[in-house]
Amino acid sequence: SLVMSIEVYLGRQGNLMAESPTYFQNKANNRLVKIDSPFLNERQLYAIKNSGLLTVQLSTRYDFSKGPGALEKAVSDICYEASNAIRNGAELIILSDVPRNS
């Protein structure tokens, strides 16, 4: 028997916390992308970026030489950038280890 699945659907999925979840029930959901694992190779990432979903890629890199507060600031900055991207219509946030402005 299947105990766990790492299969993931990317895209707008409605309110999963609602009393009657809207998961897969609204017109926006016809744009879901199914992946078999949350860890992607370059080919899979390219396919997702070109899937028709509005994607935003954010870098998780930061300058650790600036001391212990640098990580906290970097996480705060990523949260701020992700929130803004979602408010501006992003359907998928990609967290990447590629440096900013690359």
Coordinates of C-alpha atoms in Angstrom, one line a residue, residues 8-88:
V8 CA 3.4 17.6 -6.5
Y9 CA 1.0 19.7 -8.5
L10 CA 2.3 23.2 -9.3
G11 CA 0.0 26.2 -9.9
R12 CA -3.1 27.8 -8.4
Q13 CA -4.9 25.2 -6.3
G14 CA -7.6 27.1 -4.5
N15 CA -8.0 27.3 -0.8
L16 CA -6.9 24.0 0.7
M17 CA -7.8 25.2 4.2
A18 CA -11.5 26.0 3.4
E19 CA -14.2 23.9 5.0
S20 CA -15.0 22.6 1.5
P21 CA -11.6 22.9 -0.3
T22 CA -11.6 24.2 -3.8
Y23 CA -8.7 22.0 -4.8
F24 CA -8.9 21.2 -8.6
Q25 CA -12.4 22.7 -8.8
N26 CA -12.0 26.2 -10.4
K27 CA -11.1 27.2 -13.9
A28 CA -7.6 28.4 -12.9
N29 CA -6.8 24.8 -12.0
N30 CA -6.6 23.7 -15.6
R31 CA -3.1 25.1 -15.6
L32 CA -1.6 22.7 -13.0
V33 CA 1.8 21.1 -13.8
K34 CA 2.5 17.7 -12.3
I35 CA 6.0 16.7 -11.1
D36 CA 7.1 13.5 -9.5
S37 CA 9.5 15.1 -7.0
P38 CA 10.0 18.6 -5.5
F39 CA 13.7 18.3 -6.6
L40 CA 14.3 19.2 -10.2
N41 CA 17.0 19.0 -12.8
E42 CA 17.7 21.7 -15.3
R43 CA 15.6 20.1 -18.0
Q44 CA 12.6 19.9 -15.7
L45 CA 13.1 23.4 -14.4
Y46 CA 13.2 24.7 -18.0
A47 CA 10.0 22.9 -18.8
I48 CA 8.2 24.4 -15.8
K49 CA 9.4 27.9 -16.6
N50 CA 7.9 27.4 -20.1
S51 CA 4.7 25.7 -19.0
G52 CA 2.5 28.8 -19.2
L53 CA 2.5 29.4 -15.4
L54 CA 3.7 32.8 -14.4
T55 CA 6.9 32.0 -12.6
V56 CA 9.3 34.1 -10.5
Q57 CA 12.8 32.9 -9.6
L58 CA 14.3 34.1 -6.4
S59 CA 17.9 33.5 -5.3
T60 CA 18.6 32.0 -1.9
R61 CA 22.2 33.1 -2.0
Y62 CA 23.5 35.7 0.5
D63 CA 26.9 37.1 1.6
F64 CA 27.7 35.2 4.8
S65 CA 30.8 37.3 5.3
K66 CA 28.5 40.1 6.5
G67 CA 27.9 38.2 9.8
P68 CA 25.1 36.3 11.5
G69 CA 22.5 38.9 10.7
A70 CA 23.0 38.4 6.9
L71 CA 21.0 35.1 6.9
E72 CA 18.1 36.6 8.8
K73 CA 18.0 39.6 6.4
A74 CA 18.3 37.3 3.3
V75 CA 15.3 35.2 4.5
S76 CA 13.3 38.3 5.3
D77 CA 14.1 39.7 1.8
I78 CA 13.1 36.4 0.1
C79 CA 9.7 36.5 2.0
Y80 CA 9.2 40.1 1.0
E81 CA 10.0 39.4 -2.7
A82 CA 7.8 36.3 -2.8
S83 CA 4.9 38.2 -1.2
N84 CA 5.2 40.9 -3.8
A85 CA 5.5 38.4 -6.6
I86 CA 2.3 36.7 -5.5
R87 CA 0.5 40.0 -5.2
N88 CA 1.5 40.7 -8.8

